[in-house]
XYZ file of C-alpha atoms in Angstrom:
259
model
C 161.299 46.834 120.467
C 163.461 49.830 119.638
C 161.945 53.064 118.377
C 163.982 52.774 115.162
C 161.444 50.205 113.927
C 158.646 51.629 111.794
C 155.848 50.036 109.778
C 156.219 50.553 106.028
C 153.860 53.355 105.007
C 153.050 51.743 101.641
C 155.003 54.351 99.685
C 158.281 56.273 99.894
C 159.539 56.217 103.474
C 160.873 59.746 104.222
C 162.866 58.601 107.260
C 164.811 56.197 105.022
C 165.533 58.907 102.443
C 166.841 61.168 105.170
C 169.238 58.514 106.494
C 170.516 57.159 103.164
C 170.905 60.552 101.485
C 173.468 61.444 104.158
C 176.899 59.845 104.577
C 177.209 56.418 106.174
C 173.518 55.551 106.597
C 172.401 51.948 106.986
C 168.821 50.692 107.132
C 166.939 47.407 107.035
C 164.321 47.248 104.271
C 161.772 44.595 103.214
C 161.946 42.995 99.751
C 160.000 40.303 97.920
C 162.195 37.604 99.447
C 162.922 38.932 102.926
C 164.826 41.714 104.634
C 167.970 43.387 103.341
C 170.516 45.836 104.665
C 170.553 48.910 102.426
C 173.435 51.402 102.288
C 174.512 54.115 99.859
C 178.266 54.700 100.281
C 181.537 53.230 101.598
C 180.931 54.237 105.184
C 177.562 52.483 105.083
C 179.085 49.427 103.378
C 181.738 49.296 106.064
C 179.042 49.322 108.746
C 177.202 46.554 106.888
C 180.228 44.249 106.865
C 180.764 45.012 110.528
C 177.123 44.269 111.380
C 177.158 40.989 109.468
C 180.679 40.005 110.465
C 181.177 38.858 106.896
C 184.023 38.648 104.395
C 184.258 41.316 101.718
C 184.754 39.116 98.686
C 181.234 38.630 97.332
C 180.038 40.684 94.364
C 178.250 43.821 95.450
C 174.520 44.043 94.873
C 173.377 47.274 93.235
C 169.659 48.019 93.458
C 168.199 49.737 90.390
C 164.932 51.620 90.820
C 164.534 52.132 87.062
C 165.785 50.644 83.791
C 167.315 54.057 83.022
C 169.491 53.737 86.104
C 170.514 50.190 85.111
C 171.428 51.328 81.593
C 173.478 54.217 82.899
C 175.518 51.981 85.236
C 175.992 48.554 83.660
C 177.327 47.287 80.359
C 174.522 45.521 78.496
C 173.920 44.128 75.033
C 170.535 44.145 73.249
C 169.682 40.603 74.405
C 170.478 41.296 78.053
C 168.539 44.538 77.789
C 165.564 42.591 76.388
C 165.825 40.142 79.301
C 165.674 42.972 81.842
C 162.836 44.679 79.944
C 160.671 41.542 80.026
C 161.285 41.056 83.734
C 160.550 44.719 84.373
C 157.251 44.533 82.465
C 156.216 41.366 84.315
C 157.404 42.605 87.735
C 159.818 39.689 88.209
C 162.818 39.995 90.525
C 166.059 39.556 88.556
C 169.736 40.087 89.299
C 172.500 39.763 86.706
C 176.248 39.956 87.229
C 177.466 42.607 84.786
C 180.503 44.799 84.223
C 180.284 48.484 85.088
C 180.364 51.122 82.377
C 183.607 53.095 82.527
C 181.847 56.459 82.942
C 179.641 54.965 85.686
C 182.734 53.863 87.613
C 183.789 57.509 87.666
C 180.553 58.322 89.525
C 181.364 55.972 92.380
C 182.479 58.007 95.380
C 186.266 57.886 95.734
C 185.905 56.776 99.329
C 186.747 53.091 99.098
C 183.244 52.089 97.920
C 184.604 50.486 94.768
C 186.508 47.689 96.488
C 183.465 46.835 98.597
C 180.832 46.833 95.867
C 182.649 45.112 93.022
C 184.581 41.906 92.794
C 188.126 41.714 91.441
C 186.723 41.626 87.899
C 184.944 44.970 88.387
C 181.510 43.348 88.183
C 178.481 43.671 90.453
C 175.034 42.111 90.584
C 172.482 44.624 89.246
C 168.993 43.891 90.579
C 165.546 45.080 89.478
C 161.999 44.533 90.737
C 163.143 43.521 94.212
C 160.028 44.844 95.960
C 158.119 48.111 96.242
C 159.526 49.475 99.547
C 163.111 49.404 98.290
C 162.378 50.106 94.606
C 160.745 53.440 95.409
C 163.607 54.302 97.740
C 166.381 53.383 95.274
C 164.708 55.478 92.556
C 164.408 58.496 94.849
C 168.023 58.234 96.080
C 169.391 57.946 92.543
C 167.258 60.560 90.816
C 167.074 63.215 93.514
C 170.173 62.648 95.649
C 172.676 61.098 93.220
C 173.197 58.183 95.614
C 173.650 54.486 94.882
C 171.694 51.786 96.712
C 173.699 48.762 97.798
C 172.081 45.670 99.267
C 172.969 42.672 101.341
C 170.694 40.180 103.059
C 169.861 41.164 106.626
C 170.865 37.801 107.990
C 172.874 36.866 111.022
C 175.820 35.057 109.417
C 174.768 31.617 108.219
C 171.098 32.050 109.125
C 168.193 33.294 107.006
C 165.740 35.922 108.270
C 162.794 33.810 107.007
C 161.054 36.928 105.752
C 160.369 38.109 109.291
C 161.781 41.296 110.742
C 162.287 39.356 113.967
C 164.740 37.111 112.083
C 167.359 39.761 111.290
C 169.079 39.159 114.624
C 170.072 41.437 117.467
C 173.412 42.477 116.002
C 171.975 43.838 112.738
C 169.067 45.383 114.645
C 171.426 47.243 116.969
C 173.681 48.447 114.115
C 170.928 49.734 111.788
C 169.772 53.374 111.882
C 166.234 52.423 110.828
C 164.246 49.218 110.344
C 161.262 49.281 107.993
C 158.907 46.504 108.948
C 156.538 44.871 106.439
C 156.188 41.182 107.268
C 152.767 41.062 105.569
C 154.238 42.452 102.345
C 156.960 39.788 102.300
C 154.441 37.010 103.010
C 152.121 38.285 100.270
C 154.729 37.542 97.583
C 154.845 33.792 98.343
C 151.490 33.351 100.127
C 151.320 29.565 99.723
C 154.846 28.819 100.902
C 155.943 27.937 104.414
C 159.076 29.221 106.115
C 160.742 25.989 104.992
C 159.674 26.092 101.330
C 159.816 29.815 100.565
C 162.636 31.273 98.517
C 164.839 33.561 100.609
C 166.707 34.954 97.629
C 166.348 36.133 94.067
C 167.645 34.418 90.944
C 171.153 35.461 89.936
C 172.424 35.129 86.350
C 176.045 35.707 85.392
C 176.374 37.614 82.121
C 180.185 37.673 82.116
C 183.036 35.266 81.403
C 185.652 34.417 84.021
C 187.509 37.675 83.294
C 184.407 39.798 83.781
C 183.834 40.470 80.070
C 180.228 40.582 78.859
C 179.024 37.417 77.110
C 178.643 37.826 73.334
C 175.308 38.404 71.654
C 173.888 35.168 70.275
C 171.694 36.632 67.525
C 169.751 33.388 67.158
C 172.892 31.265 66.686
C 173.276 27.991 68.583
C 176.107 26.989 70.895
C 177.503 30.475 71.355
C 179.884 30.500 74.323
C 180.637 31.923 76.796
C 176.929 32.155 77.548
C 174.677 33.338 80.390
C 174.877 31.122 83.492
C 172.108 30.845 86.050
C 174.211 30.676 89.220
C 171.564 30.974 91.915
C 167.998 29.760 91.902
C 165.362 31.702 93.761
C 161.967 33.390 93.514
C 160.249 32.881 90.123
C 163.101 30.721 88.794
C 160.683 28.855 86.483
C 159.422 32.065 84.869
C 162.971 33.364 84.524
C 164.246 30.181 82.875
C 161.337 30.321 80.437
C 162.113 33.930 79.462
C 165.842 33.146 79.190
C 165.046 30.262 76.825
C 163.112 32.640 74.573
C 166.039 35.066 74.319
C 169.129 32.833 74.514
C 169.416 29.540 72.620
C 172.343 28.612 74.858
C 172.642 29.180 78.579
C 173.920 27.150 81.521
C 172.530 26.192 84.897
C 175.286 25.988 87.501
C 173.949 26.496 90.995
C 176.509 28.145 93.260
C 179.001 28.655 90.431
C 180.162 32.013 91.733
C 180.509 31.290 95.404
């Protein structure tokens, strides 16, 4: 195996900070559901699309290492904030499609990043509690280097990595600057699942209408629409649906609605 592969040290990986704090870095990092490609600017995003040979039309995934970072980037309302807070406190992976705050958009490097990390509605998927190796890294990059953390699954197009570093494929392996290996960590999150039954993704909830405007607060009223839509099932979907039901009296389940 190449010398760019290192075992996760159980904490902040300095080699990863060094690569992603500079321009154009691209690494492979373990999460709760498998391996992702992590980048921090347009040059890195460009390399990611090249490595995956993928289209550029999916909503960008923005990794948030703290709730403060989330609140500074995304438009929220008190109910959505409560949803994130509960998932944060319970260490549950959650990603919601949200609009960017106007002042946060101004922080995005004017290097073409914007078109690659948002959809046409100016929304992205903002993810928390995606797994210790990347969480620590995203927090460090944001707080001490002023850099975003963008994510995409480290999958050869059309194939999953099955939570094994060996599954990321030769193309992604050859394109990445660094590969952090932690197969045991990934397995530990779903210890009783097989490669066939394990979730390879996190739950995604859309918090916007078709124009990208935030859904209204429900304030305990019934049948308020547009409402949150669970558009992708994944790890801990049962827990997430239970918490959503406590906060929102109305929400939809529409698997694959976005894609």
